[in-house]
GROMACS .gro file of C-alpha atoms in nm:
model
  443
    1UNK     CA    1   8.453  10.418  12.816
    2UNK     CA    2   8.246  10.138  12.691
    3UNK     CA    3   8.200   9.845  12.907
    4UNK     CA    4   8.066   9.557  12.723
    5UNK     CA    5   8.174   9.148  12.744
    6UNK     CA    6   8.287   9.193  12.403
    7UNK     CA    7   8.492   9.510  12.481
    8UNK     CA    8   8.608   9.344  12.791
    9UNK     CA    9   8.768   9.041  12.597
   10UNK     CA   10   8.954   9.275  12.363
   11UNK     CA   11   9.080   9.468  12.650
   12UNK     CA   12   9.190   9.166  12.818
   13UNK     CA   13   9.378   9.074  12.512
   14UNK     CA   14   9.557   9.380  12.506
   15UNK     CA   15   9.652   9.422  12.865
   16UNK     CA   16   9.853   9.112  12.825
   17UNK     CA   17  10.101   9.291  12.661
   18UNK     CA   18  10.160   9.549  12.876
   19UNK     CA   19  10.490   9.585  13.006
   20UNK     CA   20  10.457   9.811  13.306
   21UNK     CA   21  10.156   9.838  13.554
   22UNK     CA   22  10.085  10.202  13.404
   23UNK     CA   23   9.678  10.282  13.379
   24UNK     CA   24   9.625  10.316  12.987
   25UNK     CA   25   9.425  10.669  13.075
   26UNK     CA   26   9.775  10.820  13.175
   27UNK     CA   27  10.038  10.674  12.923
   28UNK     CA   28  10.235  10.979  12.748
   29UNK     CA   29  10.550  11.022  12.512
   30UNK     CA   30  10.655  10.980  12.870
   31UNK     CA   31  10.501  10.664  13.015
   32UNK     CA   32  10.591  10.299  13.010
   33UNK     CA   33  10.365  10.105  12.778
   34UNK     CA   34  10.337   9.760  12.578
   35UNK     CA   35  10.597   9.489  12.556
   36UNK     CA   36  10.564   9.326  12.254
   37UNK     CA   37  10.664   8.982  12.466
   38UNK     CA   38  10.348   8.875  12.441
   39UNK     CA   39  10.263   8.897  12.044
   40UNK     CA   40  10.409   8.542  11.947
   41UNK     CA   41  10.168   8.477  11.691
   42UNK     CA   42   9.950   8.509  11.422
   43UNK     CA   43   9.642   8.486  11.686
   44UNK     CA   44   9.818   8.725  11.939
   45UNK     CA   45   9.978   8.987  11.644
   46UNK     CA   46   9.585   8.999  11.572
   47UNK     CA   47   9.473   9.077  11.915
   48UNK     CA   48   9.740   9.347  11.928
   49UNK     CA   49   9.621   9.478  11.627
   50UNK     CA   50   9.234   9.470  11.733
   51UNK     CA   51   9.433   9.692  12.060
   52UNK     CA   52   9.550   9.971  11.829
   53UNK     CA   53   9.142   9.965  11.696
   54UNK     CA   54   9.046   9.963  12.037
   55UNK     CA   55   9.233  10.221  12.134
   56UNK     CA   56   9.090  10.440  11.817
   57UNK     CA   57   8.713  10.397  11.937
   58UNK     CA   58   8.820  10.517  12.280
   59UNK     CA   59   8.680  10.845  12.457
   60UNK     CA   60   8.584  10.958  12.063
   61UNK     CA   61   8.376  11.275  12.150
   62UNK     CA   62   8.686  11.509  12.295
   63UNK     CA   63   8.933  11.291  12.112
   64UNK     CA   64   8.801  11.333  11.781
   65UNK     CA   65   8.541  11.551  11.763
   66UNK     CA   66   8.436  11.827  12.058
   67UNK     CA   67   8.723  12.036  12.130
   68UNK     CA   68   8.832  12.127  11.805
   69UNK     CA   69   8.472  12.192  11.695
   70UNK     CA   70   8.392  12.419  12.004
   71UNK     CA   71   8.760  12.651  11.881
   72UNK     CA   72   8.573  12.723  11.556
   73UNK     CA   73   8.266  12.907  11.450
   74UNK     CA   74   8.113  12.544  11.473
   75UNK     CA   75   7.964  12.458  11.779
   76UNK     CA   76   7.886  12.608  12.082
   77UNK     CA   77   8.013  12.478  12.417
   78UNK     CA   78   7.667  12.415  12.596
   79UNK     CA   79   7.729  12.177  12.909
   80UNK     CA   80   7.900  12.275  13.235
   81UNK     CA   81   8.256  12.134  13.148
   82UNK     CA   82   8.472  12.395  13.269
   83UNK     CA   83   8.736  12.212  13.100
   84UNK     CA   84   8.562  12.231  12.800
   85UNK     CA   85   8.432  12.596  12.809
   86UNK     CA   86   8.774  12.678  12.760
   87UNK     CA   87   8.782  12.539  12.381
   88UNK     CA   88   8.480  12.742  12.333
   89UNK     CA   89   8.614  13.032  12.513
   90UNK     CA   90   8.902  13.022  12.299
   91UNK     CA   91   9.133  13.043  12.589
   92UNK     CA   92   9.277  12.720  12.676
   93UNK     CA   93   9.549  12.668  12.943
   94UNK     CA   94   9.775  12.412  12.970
   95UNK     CA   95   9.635  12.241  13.291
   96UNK     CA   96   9.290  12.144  13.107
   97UNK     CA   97   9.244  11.796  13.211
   98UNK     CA   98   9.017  11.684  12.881
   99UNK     CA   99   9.303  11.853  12.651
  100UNK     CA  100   9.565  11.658  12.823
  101UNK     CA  101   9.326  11.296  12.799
  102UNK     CA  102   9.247  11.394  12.401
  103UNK     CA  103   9.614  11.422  12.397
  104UNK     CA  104   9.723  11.066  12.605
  105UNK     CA  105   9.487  10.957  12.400
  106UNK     CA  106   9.655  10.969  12.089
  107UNK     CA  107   9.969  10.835  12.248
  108UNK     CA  108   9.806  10.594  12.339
  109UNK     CA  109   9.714  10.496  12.033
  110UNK     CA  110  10.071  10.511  11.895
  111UNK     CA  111  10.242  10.337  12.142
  112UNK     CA  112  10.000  10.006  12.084
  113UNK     CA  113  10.069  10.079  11.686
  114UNK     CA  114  10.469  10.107  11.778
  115UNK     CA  115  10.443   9.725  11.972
  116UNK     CA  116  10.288   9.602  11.645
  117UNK     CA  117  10.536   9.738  11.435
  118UNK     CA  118  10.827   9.639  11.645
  119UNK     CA  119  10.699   9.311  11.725
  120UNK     CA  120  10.543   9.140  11.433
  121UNK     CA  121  10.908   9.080  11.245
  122UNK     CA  122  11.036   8.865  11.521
  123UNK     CA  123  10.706   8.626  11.553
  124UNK     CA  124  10.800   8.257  11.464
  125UNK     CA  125  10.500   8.141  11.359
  126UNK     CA  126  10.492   7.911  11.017
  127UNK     CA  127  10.104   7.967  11.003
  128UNK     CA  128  10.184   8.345  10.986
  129UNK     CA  129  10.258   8.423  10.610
  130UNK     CA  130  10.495   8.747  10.484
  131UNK     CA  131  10.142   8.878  10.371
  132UNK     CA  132   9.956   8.856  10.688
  133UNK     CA  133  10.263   9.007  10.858
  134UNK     CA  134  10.326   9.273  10.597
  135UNK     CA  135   9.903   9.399  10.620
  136UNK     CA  136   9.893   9.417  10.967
  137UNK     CA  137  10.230   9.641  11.014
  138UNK     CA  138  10.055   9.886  10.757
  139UNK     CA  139   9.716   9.882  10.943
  140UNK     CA  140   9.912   9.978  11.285
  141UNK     CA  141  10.117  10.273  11.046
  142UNK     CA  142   9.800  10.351  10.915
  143UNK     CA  143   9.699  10.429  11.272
  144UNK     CA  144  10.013  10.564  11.387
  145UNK     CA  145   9.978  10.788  11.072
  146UNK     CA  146   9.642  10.866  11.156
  147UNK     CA  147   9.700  10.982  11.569
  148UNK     CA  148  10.025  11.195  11.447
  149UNK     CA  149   9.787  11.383  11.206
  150UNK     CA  150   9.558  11.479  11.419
  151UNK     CA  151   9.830  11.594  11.673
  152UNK     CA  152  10.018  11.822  11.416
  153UNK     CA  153   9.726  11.980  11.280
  154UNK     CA  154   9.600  12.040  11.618
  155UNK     CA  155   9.906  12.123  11.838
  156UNK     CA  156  10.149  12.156  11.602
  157UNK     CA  157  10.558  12.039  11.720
  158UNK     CA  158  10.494  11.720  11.938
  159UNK     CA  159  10.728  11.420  12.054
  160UNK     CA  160  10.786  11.178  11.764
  161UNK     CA  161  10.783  10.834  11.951
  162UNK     CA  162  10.858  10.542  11.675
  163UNK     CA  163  10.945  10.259  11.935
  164UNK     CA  164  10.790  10.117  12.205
  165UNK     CA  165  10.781  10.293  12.510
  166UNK     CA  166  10.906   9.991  12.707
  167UNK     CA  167  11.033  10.146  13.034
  168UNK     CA  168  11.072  10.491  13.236
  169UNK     CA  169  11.398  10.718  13.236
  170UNK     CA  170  11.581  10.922  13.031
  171UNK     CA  171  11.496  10.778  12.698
  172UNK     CA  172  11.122  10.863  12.776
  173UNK     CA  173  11.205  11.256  12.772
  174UNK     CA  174  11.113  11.276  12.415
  175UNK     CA  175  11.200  11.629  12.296
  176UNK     CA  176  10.912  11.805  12.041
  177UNK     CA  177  11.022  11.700  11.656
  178UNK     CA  178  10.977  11.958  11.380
  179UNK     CA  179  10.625  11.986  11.218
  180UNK     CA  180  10.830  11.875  10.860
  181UNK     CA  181  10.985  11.540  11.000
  182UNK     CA  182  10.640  11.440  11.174
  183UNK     CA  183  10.454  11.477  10.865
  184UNK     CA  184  10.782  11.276  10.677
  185UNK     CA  185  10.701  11.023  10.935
  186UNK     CA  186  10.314  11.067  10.810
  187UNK     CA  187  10.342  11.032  10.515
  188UNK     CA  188  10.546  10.703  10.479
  189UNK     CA  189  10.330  10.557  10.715
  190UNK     CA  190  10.028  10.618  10.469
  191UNK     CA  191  10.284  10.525  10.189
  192UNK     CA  192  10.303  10.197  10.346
  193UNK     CA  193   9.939  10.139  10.403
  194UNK     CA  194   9.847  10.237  10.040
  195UNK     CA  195  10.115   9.961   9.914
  196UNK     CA  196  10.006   9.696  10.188
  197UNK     CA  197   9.652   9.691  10.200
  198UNK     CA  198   9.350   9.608   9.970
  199UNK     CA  199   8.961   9.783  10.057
  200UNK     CA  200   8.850   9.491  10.217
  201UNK     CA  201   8.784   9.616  10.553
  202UNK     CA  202   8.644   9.911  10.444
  203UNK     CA  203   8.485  10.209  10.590
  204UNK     CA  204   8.556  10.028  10.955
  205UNK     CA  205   8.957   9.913  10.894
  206UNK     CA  206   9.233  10.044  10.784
  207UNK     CA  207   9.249  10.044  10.357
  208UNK     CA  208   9.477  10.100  10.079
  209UNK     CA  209   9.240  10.346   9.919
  210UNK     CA  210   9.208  10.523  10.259
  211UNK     CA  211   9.571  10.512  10.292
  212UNK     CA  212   9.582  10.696   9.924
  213UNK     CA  213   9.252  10.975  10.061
  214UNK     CA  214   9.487  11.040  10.376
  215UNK     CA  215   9.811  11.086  10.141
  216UNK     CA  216   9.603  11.332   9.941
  217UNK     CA  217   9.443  11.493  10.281
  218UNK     CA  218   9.831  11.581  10.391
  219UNK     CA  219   9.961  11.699  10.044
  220UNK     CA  220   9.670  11.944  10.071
  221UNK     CA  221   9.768  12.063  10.407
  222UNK     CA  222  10.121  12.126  10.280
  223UNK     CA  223  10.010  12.293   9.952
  224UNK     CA  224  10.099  11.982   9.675
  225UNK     CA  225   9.846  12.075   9.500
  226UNK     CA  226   9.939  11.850   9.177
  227UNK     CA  227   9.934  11.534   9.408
  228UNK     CA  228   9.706  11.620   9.598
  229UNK     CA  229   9.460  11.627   9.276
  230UNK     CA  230   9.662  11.311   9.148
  231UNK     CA  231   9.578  11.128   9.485
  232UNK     CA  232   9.225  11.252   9.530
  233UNK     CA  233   9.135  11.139   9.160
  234UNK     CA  234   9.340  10.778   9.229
  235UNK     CA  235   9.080  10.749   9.485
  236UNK     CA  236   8.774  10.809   9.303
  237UNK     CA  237   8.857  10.667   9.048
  238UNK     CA  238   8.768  10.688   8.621
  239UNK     CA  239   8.422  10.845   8.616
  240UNK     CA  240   8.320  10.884   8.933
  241UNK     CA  241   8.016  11.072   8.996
  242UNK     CA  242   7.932  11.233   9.340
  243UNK     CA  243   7.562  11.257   9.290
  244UNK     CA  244   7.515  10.904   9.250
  245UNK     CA  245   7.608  10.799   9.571
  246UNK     CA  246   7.373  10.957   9.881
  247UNK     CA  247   7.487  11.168  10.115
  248UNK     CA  248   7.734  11.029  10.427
  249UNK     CA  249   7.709  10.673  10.214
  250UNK     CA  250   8.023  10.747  10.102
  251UNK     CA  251   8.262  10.682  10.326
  252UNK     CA  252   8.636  10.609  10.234
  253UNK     CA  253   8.711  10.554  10.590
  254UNK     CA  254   8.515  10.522  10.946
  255UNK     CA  255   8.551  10.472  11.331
  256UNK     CA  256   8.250  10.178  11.372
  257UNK     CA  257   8.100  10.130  11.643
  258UNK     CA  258   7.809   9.854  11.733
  259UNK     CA  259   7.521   9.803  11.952
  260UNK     CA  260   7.782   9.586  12.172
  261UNK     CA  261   8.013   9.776  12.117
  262UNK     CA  262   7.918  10.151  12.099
  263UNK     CA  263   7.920  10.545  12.185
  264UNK     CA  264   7.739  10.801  12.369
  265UNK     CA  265   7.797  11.062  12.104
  266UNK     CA  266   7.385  11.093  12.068
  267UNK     CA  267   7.439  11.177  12.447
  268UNK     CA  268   7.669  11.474  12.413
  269UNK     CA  269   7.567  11.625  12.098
  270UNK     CA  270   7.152  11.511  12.189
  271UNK     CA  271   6.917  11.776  12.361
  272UNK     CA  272   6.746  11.730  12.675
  273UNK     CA  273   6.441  11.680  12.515
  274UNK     CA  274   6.593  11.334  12.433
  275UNK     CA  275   6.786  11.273  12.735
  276UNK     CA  276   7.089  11.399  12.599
  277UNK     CA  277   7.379  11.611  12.787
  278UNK     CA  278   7.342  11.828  12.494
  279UNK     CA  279   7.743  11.962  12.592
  280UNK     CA  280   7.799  12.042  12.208
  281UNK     CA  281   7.537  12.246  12.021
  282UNK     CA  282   7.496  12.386  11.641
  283UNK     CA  283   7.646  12.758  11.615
  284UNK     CA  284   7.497  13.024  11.467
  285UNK     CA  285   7.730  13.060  11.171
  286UNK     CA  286   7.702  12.692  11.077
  287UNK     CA  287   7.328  12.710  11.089
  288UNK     CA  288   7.373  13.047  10.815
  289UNK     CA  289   7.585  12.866  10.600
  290UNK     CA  290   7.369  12.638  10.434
  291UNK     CA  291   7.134  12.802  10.144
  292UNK     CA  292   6.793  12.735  10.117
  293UNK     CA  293   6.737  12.445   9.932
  294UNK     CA  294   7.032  12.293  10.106
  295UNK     CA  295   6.938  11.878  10.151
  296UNK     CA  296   7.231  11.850  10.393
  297UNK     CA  297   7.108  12.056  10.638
  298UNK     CA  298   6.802  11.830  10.726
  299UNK     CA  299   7.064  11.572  10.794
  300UNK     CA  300   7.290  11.760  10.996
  301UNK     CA  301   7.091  12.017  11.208
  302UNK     CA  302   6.763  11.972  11.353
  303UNK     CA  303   6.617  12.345  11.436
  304UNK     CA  304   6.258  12.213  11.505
  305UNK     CA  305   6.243  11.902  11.719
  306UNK     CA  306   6.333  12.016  12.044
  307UNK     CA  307   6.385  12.334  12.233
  308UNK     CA  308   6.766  12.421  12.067
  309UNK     CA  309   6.924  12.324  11.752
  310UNK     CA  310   7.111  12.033  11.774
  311UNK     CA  311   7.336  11.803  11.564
  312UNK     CA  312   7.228  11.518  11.361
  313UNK     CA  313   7.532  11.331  11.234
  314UNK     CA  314   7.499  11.101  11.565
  315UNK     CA  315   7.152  11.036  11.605
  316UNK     CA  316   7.047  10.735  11.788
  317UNK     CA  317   6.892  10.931  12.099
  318UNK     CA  318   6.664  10.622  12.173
  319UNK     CA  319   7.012  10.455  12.292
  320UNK     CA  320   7.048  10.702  12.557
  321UNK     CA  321   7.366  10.696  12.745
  322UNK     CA  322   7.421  10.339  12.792
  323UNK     CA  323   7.736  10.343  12.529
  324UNK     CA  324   7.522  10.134  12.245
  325UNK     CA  325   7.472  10.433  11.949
  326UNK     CA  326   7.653  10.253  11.674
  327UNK     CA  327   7.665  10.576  11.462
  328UNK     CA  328   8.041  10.600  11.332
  329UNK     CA  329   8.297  10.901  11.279
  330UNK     CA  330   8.339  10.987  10.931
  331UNK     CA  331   8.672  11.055  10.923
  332UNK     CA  332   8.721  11.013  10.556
  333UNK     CA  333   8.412  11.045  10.266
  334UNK     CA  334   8.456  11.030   9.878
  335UNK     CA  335   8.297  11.366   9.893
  336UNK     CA  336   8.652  11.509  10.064
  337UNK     CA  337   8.861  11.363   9.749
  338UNK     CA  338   8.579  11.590   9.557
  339UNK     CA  339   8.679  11.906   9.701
  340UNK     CA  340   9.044  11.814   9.715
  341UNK     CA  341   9.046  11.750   9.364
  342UNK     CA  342   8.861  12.097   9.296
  343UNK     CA  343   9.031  12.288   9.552
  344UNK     CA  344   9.401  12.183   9.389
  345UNK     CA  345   9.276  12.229   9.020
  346UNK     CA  346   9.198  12.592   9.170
  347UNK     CA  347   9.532  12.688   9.316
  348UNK     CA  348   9.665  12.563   8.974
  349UNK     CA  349   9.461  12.756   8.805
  350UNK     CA  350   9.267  12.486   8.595
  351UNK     CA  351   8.906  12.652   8.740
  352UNK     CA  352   8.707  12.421   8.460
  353UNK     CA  353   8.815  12.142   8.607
  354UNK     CA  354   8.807  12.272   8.950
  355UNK     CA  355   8.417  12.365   8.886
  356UNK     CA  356   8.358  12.041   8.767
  357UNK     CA  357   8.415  11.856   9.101
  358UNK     CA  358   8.327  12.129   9.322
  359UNK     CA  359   7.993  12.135   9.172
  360UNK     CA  360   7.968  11.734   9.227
  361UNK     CA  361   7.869  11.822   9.587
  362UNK     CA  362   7.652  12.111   9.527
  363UNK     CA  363   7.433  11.949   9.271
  364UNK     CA  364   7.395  11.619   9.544
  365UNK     CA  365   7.292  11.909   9.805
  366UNK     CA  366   7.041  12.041   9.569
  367UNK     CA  367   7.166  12.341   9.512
  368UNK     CA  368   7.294  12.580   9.150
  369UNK     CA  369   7.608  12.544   9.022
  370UNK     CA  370   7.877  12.808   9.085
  371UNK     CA  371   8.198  12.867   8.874
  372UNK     CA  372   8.500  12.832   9.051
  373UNK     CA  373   8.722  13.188   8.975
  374UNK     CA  374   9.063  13.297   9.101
  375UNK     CA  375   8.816  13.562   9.306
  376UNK     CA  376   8.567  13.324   9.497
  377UNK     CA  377   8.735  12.986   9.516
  378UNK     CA  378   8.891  13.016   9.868
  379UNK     CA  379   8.573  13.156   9.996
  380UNK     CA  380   8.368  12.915   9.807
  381UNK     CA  381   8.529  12.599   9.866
  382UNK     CA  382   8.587  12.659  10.264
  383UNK     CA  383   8.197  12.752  10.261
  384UNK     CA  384   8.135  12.405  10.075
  385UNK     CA  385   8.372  12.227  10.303
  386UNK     CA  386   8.189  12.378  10.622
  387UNK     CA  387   7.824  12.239  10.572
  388UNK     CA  388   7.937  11.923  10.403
  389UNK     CA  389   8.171  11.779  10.650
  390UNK     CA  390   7.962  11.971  10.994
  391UNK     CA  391   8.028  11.766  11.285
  392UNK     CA  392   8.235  11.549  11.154
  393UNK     CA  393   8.610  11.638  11.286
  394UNK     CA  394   8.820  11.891  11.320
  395UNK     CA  395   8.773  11.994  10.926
  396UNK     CA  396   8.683  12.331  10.972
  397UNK     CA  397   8.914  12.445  11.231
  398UNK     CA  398   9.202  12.290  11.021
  399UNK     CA  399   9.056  12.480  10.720
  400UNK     CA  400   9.064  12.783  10.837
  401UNK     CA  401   9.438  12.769  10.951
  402UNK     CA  402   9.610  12.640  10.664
  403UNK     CA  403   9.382  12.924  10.451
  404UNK     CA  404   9.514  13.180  10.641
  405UNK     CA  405   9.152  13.293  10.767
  406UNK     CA  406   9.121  13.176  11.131
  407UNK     CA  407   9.136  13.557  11.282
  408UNK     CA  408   8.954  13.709  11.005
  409UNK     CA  409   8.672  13.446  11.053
  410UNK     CA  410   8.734  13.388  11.439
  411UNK     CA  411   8.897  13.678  11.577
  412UNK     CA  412   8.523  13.861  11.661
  413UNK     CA  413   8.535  13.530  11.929
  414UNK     CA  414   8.865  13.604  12.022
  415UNK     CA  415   9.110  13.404  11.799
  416UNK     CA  416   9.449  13.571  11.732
  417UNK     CA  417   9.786  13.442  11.608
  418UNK     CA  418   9.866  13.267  11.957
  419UNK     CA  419   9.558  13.026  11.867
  420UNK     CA  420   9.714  12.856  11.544
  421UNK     CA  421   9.857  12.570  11.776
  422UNK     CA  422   9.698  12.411  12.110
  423UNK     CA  423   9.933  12.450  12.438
  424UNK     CA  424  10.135  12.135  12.533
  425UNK     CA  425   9.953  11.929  12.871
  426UNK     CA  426  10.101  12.091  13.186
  427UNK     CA  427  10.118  11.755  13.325
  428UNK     CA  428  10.391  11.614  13.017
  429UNK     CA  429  10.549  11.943  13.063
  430UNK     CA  430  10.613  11.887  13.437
  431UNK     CA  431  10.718  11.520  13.335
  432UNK     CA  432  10.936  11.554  13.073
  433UNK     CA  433  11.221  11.773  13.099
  434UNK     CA  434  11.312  11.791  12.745
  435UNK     CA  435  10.990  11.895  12.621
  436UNK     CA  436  10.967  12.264  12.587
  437UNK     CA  437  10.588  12.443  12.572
  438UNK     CA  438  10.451  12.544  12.263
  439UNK     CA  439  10.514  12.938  12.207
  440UNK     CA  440  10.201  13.204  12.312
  441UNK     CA  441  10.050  12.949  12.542
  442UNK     CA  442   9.835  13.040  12.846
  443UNK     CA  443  10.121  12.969  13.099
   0.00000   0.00000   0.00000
């Protein structure tokens, strides 16, 4: 949590539309949330909209980052969490409290996005103009958009909740939707966004050409491979070149954070030497994948410094852990719309072309080009994804999945078929009677 004046306005401004008394730490598929009574404005449709963003920079280390980083050949679990041992253990049960807030999180997130969308076409409000209205309904999809991927590609069938959550009963017992129609819902949300929205707010709102990297992110995942090189190409654009921008500078899309308004990530991935809880560490198999030569790794693991490796991505240790690092998330860099582009030219066979991006990010790492073949792209491309995009999400845990590799990679640390999805919370289990658990969980 981040307690600041300026956070505490925000979060004034959003508890004014709540609906219900619920605590915003336990809201669910289940749980009454916002009213959109209170959005009668251009001013308050903006406030709810800075709620949705609010919601976003929330708890970021085991929303976004931690857990699905410690169920990978990542990162190491190194604090005392037991909670969290269990994601590096790979043996997580249903009652693990952190699991269950990463996962209220995201609800939370997409109930806020649902009052915007449901609210903003009944605000009277002649100051308000059909362009204002129609931007910020595609920033709170882009969000909405944004939680549900993250839940499908971590936990795979979840509740699809499109409308406020305005009271409890029976329409709260939100059965789990199909993995197709949630990323159907996905991707017209994105659709939406793209069409809606200019770059303006860009890496730190939500963007049209964001909206276009997420669109080619999910045709990816479901094997498009001709869009998703269309999309990834739309994004960078005639001519781009890779090596001319420096690394993590080039960011498509970010979760900010500032001084006022910040993070203790530095605290959780930081060593003691630095007064860091240091509950996240560097795992031997990232720290092997990078080649000699590599100019990433001196930007993303520090092996010298203190008395264990550590990550770099979040580095402002001198903030300590009073919530004021103002290092972001990089959810979305031009260098993933690279590897897109070269992984789909691959898996279509085009390997010139394919070699041509793919070797964009090698040659800004510093290292040889390699040409892409029908026998080494797999391997070579998830190697390239690993070290570029280390720390940064759940990238290589995704990766691995959709490639088919997770047990040959992760099975020596215990991954097998019943690990592809993440058990349902016990607790919306117990709650909801029409949500069943996910198969081969640790009941």
């Amino acid at each position: 949590m981040k307690f600041t004046n300026i956070k505490y306005i925000a979060i004034l401004a959003v508890l004014a539309l709540l609906g219900s008394c619920a605590d915003l730490n336990e809201l669910s598929p289940n749980t009454s949330v916002l009213s959109g009574d209170a959005v009668t404005g251009r001013a308050s449709a903006k406030a709810a909209l800075n709620g949705v963003y609010d919601a976003v920079d929330e708890n970021p280390f085991d929303r976004w980052l931690s857990l699905a980083q410690y169920f990978s050949d990542e990162a190491d679990a190194t604090g005392t969490f037991p909670t969290r041992l269990e994601f590096g253990n790979l043996n997580v049960f249903p009652a693990n409290g952190t699991m269950a807030g990463a996962f209220t999180g995201m609800y939370v997130i997409i109930n806020r996005a649902n009052n915007v969308i449901d609210a903003i076409p009944g605000v009277k409000d002649d100051a308000f103009t059909a362009e204002e209205r129609n931007a910020i309904v595609a920033e709170a999809k882009f969000l909405r958009a944004h939680a549900y991927l993250h839940l499908v590609t971590l936990w795979g069938e979840v509740p699809l909740v499109l409308t406020p959550t305005l009271d409890v009963g029976e329409v709260l017992n939100v059965p789990r939707s199909s993995v197709a129609d949630i990323y159907t819902q996905i991707i017209a949300d994105f659709t939406e966004a793209s069409n809606n929205l200019d770059d303006s707010g860009a890496p730190n709102r939500a963007t049209g050409s964001a909206a276009r990297g997420f669109l080619a992110r999910v045709a990816l995942y479901q094997e498009r491979w001709s869009e998703a090189q269309s999309l990834a190409t739309q994004v960078l654009g005639d001519g781009f070149d890779l090596t001319a921008v420096p690394f993590l500078d080039d960011q498509l899309y970010s979760i900010g954070y500032t001084t006022a308004d910040g993070n203790t990530l530095n605290f959780f991935y930081g060593p003691s030497d630095f007064g860091g809880r240091y509950s996240i560490g560097p795992s031997t198999a990232i720290i092997a994948a990078f080649e000699p030569g590599d100019a990433r790794f001196a930007e993303s693991i520090d092996t010298a410094t203190a008395a264990v490796p550590y990550g770099l991505k979040y580095p402002s240790f001198s903030a300590g852990i009073s919530g004021t690092a103002s290092d972001p998330i990089f959810v979305m860099r031009h260098a993933e719309m690279v590897l897109i582009a070269a992984e789909a030219a691959a898996e279509q066979g085009n390997f010139g072309i394919a070699s041509d991006f793919f070797n964009q990010v090698r040659s800004r790492a510093g290292l040889e080009a390699i040409e892409l073949t029908t026998d080494n792209f797999v391997d070579a491309i998830l190697k390239e994804r690993f070290t570029e995009f280390a720390f940064e999400g759940p990238f290589r845990l995704i990766d691995l999945r959709r490639k088919g590799k997770a047990q040959e990679v992760l099975g020596p640390i215990g991954y097998d078929a019943c690990d592809n999805v993440w058990p349902l919370p016990r607790r919306d289990i117990d709650r909801n009677q029409n949500l069943q658990q996910n198969d081969c969980c640790n009941c």
